[in-house]
Every structure is written in structure tokens, then in C-alpha cells.
Amino acid sequence: MKFRLILAVWACKLAIFASRLLGKNGSSMPGQIALKICPKLLTLLSSQVKRDVIVVCGTNGKTTTNNLLAAMIASQGHQVVCNTLGANMIWGVCCAFCEKTNLFGKLSADFACLEVDEASTVKVFAHIKPDLMVVSNLFQDQLDRYGAVDLTLDYLRRALSLSPDTKLLLNADDPLVAQLGEKTERICYYMGVDEKVSEETGENNEGQFCGLCGSRLSYEYYHYSQLGKFSCSGCGFHRHELDFRVHTVTLSDGLNFSLDHQGQTAVFDVNYRGFYNVYNIALSYSAAVLALGSVPNYQAVLSAYKPQVGRMESFSIGEKTVILNLAKNPAGFNQALATVLGDKRKKNVLIGVNDNPSDGQDISWFWSVDFERLQDASVQNLVVTGFRADELMLRMKYAGFSEEKQVKTKDLKEAVAALVIGEAEVCYALVNYTVVFTMQEILKAMEGGAEHGA
Amino acid sequence: MERKTIRIGHLFPELLNMYGDKGNILALKNRLVWRGIDAEVVTFGIEDEIDFSTLDIVLLGGGADREQEMVCKQLMSMKQALSNYIEDGGVMLALCGSYPMLGKTFQLQNETVSGLGILEIETEKTEKRHIGDCIVQTDITGSELLLVGFENHGGKTRIGELKPLGTVRHGFGNNGEDGSCGVIYKNLIGTYLHGPLLPKNPALTDYLLSCALKRKYGEDIALMPLADRAEEEAHDYIVKRFIKE
């Protein structure tokens, strides 16, 4: 077995090296090779982690939450295995372990922080028994790939049944997530935002029904989508008491909030955009506190953190600020729109949607996004792009932007060029998965070009 | 001239909201309003009483299995009223999971269960889900035209003697075998094409509106042509992607 493990690690490292030479970040193929050679690879390597293995799941914000968590743990001088780039299927997890393993098959890591695609959890938990699993939210996402949310919940339940000792850190505000903590002996911790934050984060909420008994849930207040302070009149299921209680949230200038845990209050003041990042930050901090007891320098870690591609990523092009954001489902898009609405400057907005297999080929979801709200957002120019620009233009027509008010092009370069003209001070590009990478390159090149020209 | 009004009943969007069905309501409503006809959209929750006799168009969208089951149970209690509405020529569009639910049997959680039995159609399980873009040729408006949409279903539906909505030019349709897609019975259209079907198929939308106006006002009412550039471009993009002339 040892021989197979070593061979697999070598092969994986070599394949990672080779694919990087080819300029690819893809971390699935090397993991596939490694698992072929040594099917027990993950069991053998994860059992060498000296302290905790932590898994992060949730439809939106996995990468940010997991990377922040890994950074907080690493800041305390620990060695951490982490699938930083967001390759979150079983092969990506394999690669992350192999990279931290030496050529004799010995892993040097105190912790592992792994974001895992919900549909891959059953496969991963067959090998890895995490100490803690963080579940942040469950939203409808790429139905042609994942199916309905119920199916995702089913994956998580099956995965958890393979690992009875795994503790849970749950988003208490999400009734779909919080039901994982009901009817179980498992140790569960709850994090939630314990106040109504702002009108602007709310979208047109449709009813939510109790996952346990099927009755309609009632809400004292909503945060967004189905997140909020809920209770069920049918079975008594309600927003749990909070072990990690977020309060005093302000969104006007970056994010400010306080988090209470066991009588201690941590105060957060960061230059991030988007209310949903309160959840990402609070969950990563809470998980780090559960793992380490305390994280004294969390504020410095948060300030130093560089977001991944297109997470409200900012570029300076000429006089204008361009903000690039990845959004791939109604919840993500509605949250991005809330951020756009919170910015009172005159603005240009670009919406880009591709329908490649990795984006999801069914684009029905963008009819569920509340684009109507953009009418109140001082939008100067509206650009629609991506393979599905035609249907986006139609969607925006129904949202109150006539064809004449829109620029439509499937060429991403032309789209960016149309985004950065006019009187607007700030430009938002809200795009889905395969658009975001190309658009980031275009924006980087334009930013660089402008600097050279100056 | 008296102002005309069409009442559109949107059934249970809180449960049947999976695939952007909001787009269908937007299309029905706006294509009336743009022509100076009043449109009233009535949204029904699962506990609400529905008086079908006050409605001119009924939209039943697609939901996940758990939600579809709740809807089926509720509709069972008003089956006769719904059936009367359909027999009387009431306009109805049933999409995605709500389409086979109208039949004698349909699929829920991989099991065959009894449907509403309003249509003589039957649905059994597919081996593999039928997922992808779908293009259908239909003559319901009196001339040949193509409808575009997306399907994602685990059921194979046989419509027996009933008339299909059209024939499949790309994709699976009712069952992936006999080339039929959807069903049309009186003024009821059922199809697996889900979500925002009506915005990008304005001819189908106008057909439904014409049927509703005719039923309500007893005469053929010519619908004023609209500027449909965005509609046509969205439609043609999918047609050109899959059908080479």
C-alpha cells in the first residue's frame, strides 16, 4: 500500500507540474491519475493530518469561506492543506493533499481545510472523516447539473451518515441548512445574523416551506432568499439559539459587524462588498475559533486576504472603477444586485451569461433574478454579453430597459469597451462562470495598458 | 370601445418556481398591456380557494418533486373545477412537472404515482433524465413555426390519441421515441419545455392570448403586431445553433 501511495503522490505532483507548464490551473486530471493508482490515497493522507480536517459546503461562497478559514489557521503558524483554487470535487481534494505530501508519502499538515462540492460529499466522506463540517447556504443552482435543492440536501445527509462523529457548524438563518442539525445526536454549532440588517438586501421572497413537516414558515425578518429569522407553526422548528451571534451590522462603508461567542465580542471592520460576505467571514472565523480556541489576528488576515477571480474584484480603467463579480444562480445574482443598488453613484452595468456545460446549459434561472430592481440604480449604460446575450436582452427588455437602451454583443472585449464609456463613475460587470475568467484577463490587460500609457 | 381585461391565474408560484416561470407571466401580461388590453395577474398560494370561472388563463409552472407532490394533492381537491374549466375551453399552460401531473400516472421521487387524470396520458420513468435544449415544430397557429425551450425531466410521456403540441426537431420531447412533444387539448397546452418559454416564443404567447380573448368576448380579436426584435433574436439564436438549413 505504501508503494502505491508513493507512486500516486509522485504521479500527481508530476501531472500538476506538467499542467502548470502548459499554463493550466486545472487540478482535476492529476487527482484522477493519483486515485487510479492508489484508491485509498485520501484515507491514507487525511489520516496523517495532525489536528482537524474541516470541510466547507454551501451553494454560494464556499471558496471565500474556506480560503479565509485556511488563512486564519495558517496565520497561527500551522501547516494547512487547502484546495485554494476551488477545485472542489474529489480529484481537487486529492491534489491539495498530494501537494503537501513529500516524495516518501509523508504529509506535513496540522489542519486540512477543504471546500467540497455538495454533490461530491458522499464520495469524499467515504475516505475522509472530517472533524468539522461547515454548511453555509443551499440555493437553487444549475438545475441541469445538480437537480433541485432537495437532492443536494440528500447528498449531505448521506455523506454525514458515513461520518457520525463529524461536528456541524451551520448557518442558523438558512432553514434548509439548519434542518441538518435537527433529529440528530451530533454536536452542532449555529451562526446567524441576529437583527434585521437593511431593506436593500431583501429580494422578492417567495414562500418557504418547512423541510421537516411541510408547513409554511413564517419570518420575523428576512436577510435574503430564504435566510432570516424563521419559525414553523407546524412542528415548532425555528431559528436556533446562536453560538456565534452576529449583530450591529453596517454595510455603508465596507462591512462592519460584531460577533459574540461565549461572552467575548469580536469586532470586524473590512473593506469587502456584499452583505453575503458577512456570512462568509463570520463562518470562517467561527470555524477557526472552534479549531483553535481563538484567532487573535483575524482582522489582519481579513485585510491581507486577496479574493479569488471575480469576487467583487476591482480594476481601475481610466477614470473609472470597474467591479467584476461572479454570480451563477438567482441567489448570487440578487445579492450582487443588492450591492449594485447600495452604491449610489452613476453607473454602467454589464450582465454576461454563457451556457457552457460548466456554467449550466439551462439559463432559465436568469428569469428568476430581480433585474427589475436595476431601474432604480441610476444605470447609464446597460451591456448584455456572453453566448446568451440575445435572451439576456429580452430579459432586460421585460425588466424595463428597451432594446435601444441596451448594448448587445457576444464579443467580451467589445462588451468591456462599451462598459467603460460615458459619464458613469463606476462600472459593474456581473457575469457567470466561464465569462469571468476571460473578462478578468481583458480587464487586467486594459488596466495594465492604461498604466503603461500614463 | 369597451376596454378588455384578461385575468391570468398564476398557480402556486411559491412552490412551482424552479425554472423562472416568472418570465411566462411577464410575457402574457406585457403582450396584453402593450396592446392596450388590461391584464390582471392573480397569484394563488397553496391554501387559497380558486374560482376558475373568474380566470381566463391559468399558468401551472414546474417545481421539484416535494413541491409537485404538495401541488398535486391540493389540485386533487379541486379536480372537478379544473376539469370543467378545461372542458369549457379555458386557456391553460402546464409546464415541466405539472404537465405529466395532469395525466393518469406520473413520476415522483422515481416512483409511478396517480396523477389528476384530467388528460388521457401516461408517464413512466426514463432510464436517464432527458436534459437539454429542445426545438419543436408546430402548426397550432395555422402556420408552421418553431418553438424553442429547455427540457429536464425523468419521465417518458405517452399521449395516446391526443394531439401533440408539435414534433421534435431537436431534443427529446414527450418520450424521446415517437417524436412528439407536449399535448394540446382544447385550449390546454402541456409541455416539458419549461421556464421562460413564452418570452422567446411570442407566437405561442399570442396564440394563448387570442384563445383567451375569443373565449371571453366571443369573437376573433386581431392582435396588433408588436416590435419583437429582442424576442426574435433570442428565439433564432437557439434555432440556428441546432438546426442547419
Short mmCIF file of N, CA and C in Angstrom, two decimals, chain A residues 140 143-145 147-150 176 204 206-212 214-216 355 361-365 367-372 387-388 390-391 393-395 397-399 403-404 408 410, chain B residues 13-15 17-24 26-28 30-31 34 45-47 64-67 70 131 133 150 152 194-196 198-200 227-231 233-235 237-238 241:
data_model
loop_
_atom_site.label_atom_id
_atom_site.label_comp_id
_atom_site.label_asym_id
_atom_site.label_seq_id
_atom_site.Cartn_x
_atom_site.Cartn_y
_atom_site.Cartn_z
N GLN A 140 -30.96 27.20 -5.03
CA GLN A 140 -31.15 26.57 -6.34
C GLN A 140 -29.97 26.97 -7.24
N LEU A 143 -29.68 23.77 -12.34
CA LEU A 143 -30.59 22.63 -12.19
C LEU A 143 -30.28 21.47 -13.14
N ASP A 144 -29.74 21.80 -14.33
CA ASP A 144 -29.44 20.72 -15.25
C ASP A 144 -28.26 19.89 -14.78
N ARG A 145 -27.43 20.45 -13.88
CA ARG A 145 -26.30 19.69 -13.36
C ARG A 145 -26.60 19.09 -11.99
N GLY A 147 -29.74 19.31 -10.13
CA GLY A 147 -31.11 18.99 -9.73
C GLY A 147 -31.57 19.94 -8.63
N ALA A 148 -32.68 19.61 -8.01
CA ALA A 148 -33.28 20.51 -7.02
C ALA A 148 -32.50 20.49 -5.71
N VAL A 149 -32.76 21.49 -4.88
CA VAL A 149 -32.07 21.62 -3.59
C VAL A 149 -32.26 20.38 -2.72
N ASP A 150 -33.43 19.75 -2.80
CA ASP A 150 -33.68 18.53 -2.02
C ASP A 150 -32.64 17.45 -2.30
N LEU A 176 -33.03 25.57 5.30
CA LEU A 176 -32.64 24.35 4.58
C LEU A 176 -31.38 23.75 5.19
N ASN A 204 -37.56 39.84 -3.71
CA ASN A 204 -38.95 39.39 -3.63
C ASN A 204 -38.98 37.95 -3.14
N GLU A 206 -40.29 34.51 -2.12
CA GLU A 206 -41.45 33.65 -2.24
C GLU A 206 -41.48 32.80 -0.99
N GLY A 207 -42.60 32.16 -0.75
CA GLY A 207 -42.75 31.40 0.48
C GLY A 207 -41.71 30.31 0.62
N GLN A 208 -41.47 29.95 1.86
CA GLN A 208 -40.56 28.86 2.12
C GLN A 208 -41.32 27.87 2.99
N PHE A 209 -41.17 26.60 2.69
CA PHE A 209 -41.92 25.59 3.41
C PHE A 209 -40.97 24.76 4.26
N CYS A 210 -41.44 24.36 5.41
CA CYS A 210 -40.62 23.63 6.37
C CYS A 210 -40.16 22.30 5.77
N GLY A 211 -38.85 22.05 5.83
CA GLY A 211 -38.29 20.82 5.29
C GLY A 211 -38.64 19.62 6.16
N LEU A 212 -39.08 19.86 7.38
CA LEU A 212 -39.36 18.76 8.29
C LEU A 212 -40.82 18.34 8.24
N GLY A 214 -43.41 20.35 6.20
CA GLY A 214 -44.13 20.81 5.02
C GLY A 214 -45.02 22.03 5.24
N SER A 215 -45.12 22.53 6.47
CA SER A 215 -45.94 23.72 6.71
C SER A 215 -45.21 24.97 6.22
N ARG A 216 -45.97 26.05 6.06
CA ARG A 216 -45.35 27.29 5.62
C ARG A 216 -44.56 27.91 6.78
N ASP A 355 -23.49 29.60 -21.60
CA ASP A 355 -24.19 28.36 -21.24
C ASP A 355 -23.35 27.14 -21.60
N GLN A 361 -26.27 24.52 -18.69
CA GLN A 361 -26.75 24.84 -20.04
C GLN A 361 -28.16 25.41 -20.04
N ASP A 362 -28.80 25.31 -18.88
CA ASP A 362 -30.16 25.84 -18.76
C ASP A 362 -30.08 27.25 -18.17
N ILE A 363 -30.51 28.23 -18.96
CA ILE A 363 -30.38 29.60 -18.48
C ILE A 363 -31.72 30.15 -17.97
N SER A 364 -32.68 29.27 -17.73
CA SER A 364 -33.98 29.69 -17.19
C SER A 364 -33.83 30.58 -15.95
N TRP A 365 -32.81 30.28 -15.15
CA TRP A 365 -32.66 30.93 -13.85
C TRP A 365 -32.60 32.45 -13.95
N TRP A 367 -34.34 34.38 -15.46
CA TRP A 367 -35.69 34.97 -15.41
C TRP A 367 -36.18 35.07 -13.97
N SER A 368 -35.52 34.38 -13.05
CA SER A 368 -35.89 34.48 -11.63
C SER A 368 -35.13 35.59 -10.91
N VAL A 369 -34.14 36.18 -11.58
CA VAL A 369 -33.37 37.26 -10.94
C VAL A 369 -34.19 38.54 -11.00
N ASP A 370 -34.13 39.32 -9.92
CA ASP A 370 -34.94 40.55 -9.86
C ASP A 370 -34.27 41.72 -10.58
N PHE A 371 -34.04 41.55 -11.88
CA PHE A 371 -33.38 42.61 -12.65
C PHE A 371 -34.22 43.90 -12.67
N GLU A 372 -35.54 43.77 -12.43
CA GLU A 372 -36.40 44.95 -12.38
C GLU A 372 -35.86 46.00 -11.43
N PHE A 387 -22.66 34.12 -24.49
CA PHE A 387 -23.36 33.37 -25.55
C PHE A 387 -24.86 33.65 -25.53
N ARG A 388 -25.41 33.90 -24.34
CA ARG A 388 -26.85 34.06 -24.24
C ARG A 388 -27.29 35.53 -24.17
N ASP A 390 -28.59 37.33 -26.39
CA ASP A 390 -29.89 37.60 -27.02
C ASP A 390 -31.03 37.46 -26.01
N GLU A 391 -30.98 36.34 -25.26
CA GLU A 391 -32.07 36.15 -24.30
C GLU A 391 -31.94 37.12 -23.12
N MET A 393 -30.94 40.17 -23.42
CA MET A 393 -31.53 41.43 -23.88
C MET A 393 -33.06 41.38 -23.73
N LEU A 394 -33.62 40.23 -24.04
CA LEU A 394 -35.07 40.07 -23.89
C LEU A 394 -35.47 40.16 -22.42
N ARG A 395 -34.68 39.51 -21.57
CA ARG A 395 -34.96 39.57 -20.12
C ARG A 395 -34.93 41.03 -19.64
N LYS A 397 -35.34 43.66 -21.44
CA LYS A 397 -36.48 44.39 -22.01
C LYS A 397 -37.68 44.28 -21.06
N TYR A 398 -37.92 43.08 -20.57
CA TYR A 398 -39.02 42.88 -19.63
C TYR A 398 -38.75 43.53 -18.28
N ALA A 399 -37.45 43.79 -17.99
CA ALA A 399 -37.11 44.46 -16.73
C ALA A 399 -37.19 45.98 -16.88
N GLU A 403 -34.80 47.82 -26.01
CA GLU A 403 -33.65 47.41 -26.83
C GLU A 403 -32.70 48.58 -27.08
N GLU A 404 -33.26 49.76 -27.31
CA GLU A 404 -32.43 50.93 -27.64
C GLU A 404 -31.53 51.32 -26.47
N LYS A 408 -25.75 45.20 -27.05
CA LYS A 408 -25.63 43.74 -27.04
C LYS A 408 -24.47 43.31 -27.92
N LYS A 410 -21.77 39.63 -28.35
CA LYS A 410 -21.28 38.38 -27.78
C LYS A 410 -19.76 38.42 -27.61
N PRO B 13 -46.94 29.84 -7.35
CA PRO B 13 -45.55 30.15 -7.68
C PRO B 13 -44.60 29.95 -6.50
N GLU B 14 -45.15 30.02 -5.27
CA GLU B 14 -44.27 29.80 -4.11
C GLU B 14 -43.73 28.37 -4.09
N LEU B 15 -44.42 27.46 -4.76
CA LEU B 15 -43.95 26.08 -4.82
C LEU B 15 -43.40 25.72 -6.20
N ASN B 17 -41.62 27.27 -8.67
CA ASN B 17 -40.84 28.44 -9.05
C ASN B 17 -39.46 28.05 -9.54
N MET B 18 -39.32 26.80 -9.99
CA MET B 18 -37.97 26.31 -10.22
C MET B 18 -37.28 26.92 -11.41
N TYR B 19 -38.02 27.15 -12.46
CA TYR B 19 -37.36 27.44 -13.72
C TYR B 19 -37.73 28.80 -14.29
N GLY B 20 -37.77 29.80 -13.47
CA GLY B 20 -38.02 31.14 -13.99
C GLY B 20 -39.37 31.29 -14.67
N ASP B 21 -40.41 30.69 -14.10
CA ASP B 21 -41.74 30.82 -14.69
C ASP B 21 -42.28 32.24 -14.65
N LYS B 22 -41.65 33.06 -13.82
CA LYS B 22 -41.98 34.47 -13.80
C LYS B 22 -41.96 35.07 -15.21
N GLY B 23 -41.04 34.57 -16.05
CA GLY B 23 -40.94 35.05 -17.42
C GLY B 23 -42.22 34.83 -18.21
N ASN B 24 -42.91 33.72 -17.96
CA ASN B 24 -44.15 33.44 -18.68
C ASN B 24 -45.25 34.42 -18.31
N LEU B 26 -44.73 37.44 -17.11
CA LEU B 26 -44.33 38.74 -17.67
C LEU B 26 -44.74 38.85 -19.14
N ALA B 27 -44.52 37.76 -19.90
CA ALA B 27 -44.83 37.79 -21.33
C ALA B 27 -46.33 37.91 -21.56
N LEU B 28 -47.13 37.09 -20.86
CA LEU B 28 -48.58 37.13 -21.05
C LEU B 28 -49.11 38.53 -20.70
N ASN B 30 -47.46 41.53 -20.32
CA ASN B 30 -46.97 42.67 -21.11
C ASN B 30 -47.50 42.67 -22.53
N ARG B 31 -47.64 41.49 -23.12
CA ARG B 31 -48.12 41.46 -24.51
C ARG B 31 -49.60 41.87 -24.60
N TRP B 34 -49.16 45.99 -23.77
CA TRP B 34 -48.58 46.71 -24.91
C TRP B 34 -49.62 46.95 -26.01
N GLY B 45 -51.74 31.11 -3.55
CA GLY B 45 -50.94 30.32 -2.63
C GLY B 45 -51.58 28.95 -2.47
N ILE B 46 -50.87 28.05 -1.85
CA ILE B 46 -51.32 26.65 -1.81
C ILE B 46 -52.60 26.49 -0.98
N GLU B 47 -52.85 27.39 -0.02
CA GLU B 47 -54.07 27.23 0.80
C GLU B 47 -55.25 27.99 0.18
N ALA B 64 -39.91 21.18 -7.94
CA ALA B 64 -39.20 19.96 -7.55
C ALA B 64 -40.22 18.94 -7.04
N ASP B 65 -39.77 17.70 -6.89
CA ASP B 65 -40.69 16.61 -6.56
C ASP B 65 -41.53 16.88 -5.32
N ARG B 66 -40.88 17.33 -4.25
CA ARG B 66 -41.60 17.54 -2.99
C ARG B 66 -42.72 18.56 -3.19
N GLU B 67 -42.39 19.65 -3.91
CA GLU B 67 -43.37 20.70 -4.15
C GLU B 67 -44.46 20.22 -5.10
N MET B 70 -47.01 18.29 -3.25
CA MET B 70 -47.93 19.13 -2.48
C MET B 70 -48.99 19.74 -3.41
N ILE B 131 -32.36 15.87 -20.65
CA ILE B 131 -31.96 17.25 -20.33
C ILE B 131 -31.36 17.91 -21.56
N ASP B 133 -31.49 21.57 -24.59
CA ASP B 133 -32.31 22.46 -25.40
C ASP B 133 -33.24 21.62 -26.26
N PHE B 150 -36.15 24.61 -23.11
CA PHE B 150 -35.20 23.71 -22.44
C PHE B 150 -36.02 22.68 -21.68
N ASN B 152 -35.95 19.20 -18.93
CA ASN B 152 -35.18 18.50 -17.90
C ASN B 152 -36.17 17.64 -17.13
N HIS B 194 -39.69 24.01 -20.31
CA HIS B 194 -40.01 24.64 -19.03
C HIS B 194 -39.60 26.10 -18.98
N GLY B 195 -39.96 26.69 -17.87
CA GLY B 195 -39.48 28.02 -17.54
C GLY B 195 -39.91 29.07 -18.55
N PRO B 196 -38.99 29.95 -18.90
CA PRO B 196 -39.34 31.13 -19.70
C PRO B 196 -39.62 30.77 -21.15
N LEU B 198 -42.54 31.40 -22.86
CA LEU B 198 -43.35 32.37 -23.60
C LEU B 198 -42.58 33.61 -24.06
N PRO B 199 -41.66 34.17 -23.28
CA PRO B 199 -40.99 35.38 -23.78
C PRO B 199 -40.34 35.16 -25.15
N LYS B 200 -39.65 34.02 -25.32
CA LYS B 200 -38.92 33.85 -26.58
C LYS B 200 -39.73 33.11 -27.64
N ALA B 227 -43.34 45.11 -31.85
CA ALA B 227 -41.92 45.11 -32.24
C ALA B 227 -41.24 43.99 -31.47
N ASP B 228 -40.91 42.93 -32.17
CA ASP B 228 -40.41 41.73 -31.50
C ASP B 228 -38.95 41.44 -31.81
N ARG B 229 -38.14 42.46 -31.96
CA ARG B 229 -36.74 42.21 -32.33
C ARG B 229 -36.03 41.35 -31.28
N ALA B 230 -36.11 41.75 -30.03
CA ALA B 230 -35.40 41.01 -28.98
C ALA B 230 -35.94 39.58 -28.89
N GLU B 231 -37.25 39.43 -29.02
CA GLU B 231 -37.89 38.12 -28.96
C GLU B 231 -37.36 37.22 -30.08
N GLU B 233 -34.61 37.56 -31.90
CA GLU B 233 -33.17 37.25 -31.81
C GLU B 233 -32.90 36.16 -30.77
N ALA B 234 -33.62 36.20 -29.64
CA ALA B 234 -33.44 35.17 -28.62
C ALA B 234 -33.89 33.81 -29.16
N HIS B 235 -34.98 33.80 -29.89
CA HIS B 235 -35.54 32.59 -30.47
C HIS B 235 -34.59 32.04 -31.55
N TYR B 237 -31.47 32.53 -32.12
CA TYR B 237 -30.13 32.09 -31.70
C TYR B 237 -30.14 30.59 -31.42
N ILE B 238 -31.17 30.12 -30.73
CA ILE B 238 -31.23 28.69 -30.40
C ILE B 238 -31.55 27.86 -31.65
N ARG B 241 -28.44 27.49 -33.66
CA ARG B 241 -27.42 26.68 -33.02
C ARG B 241 -27.62 25.20 -33.35
#
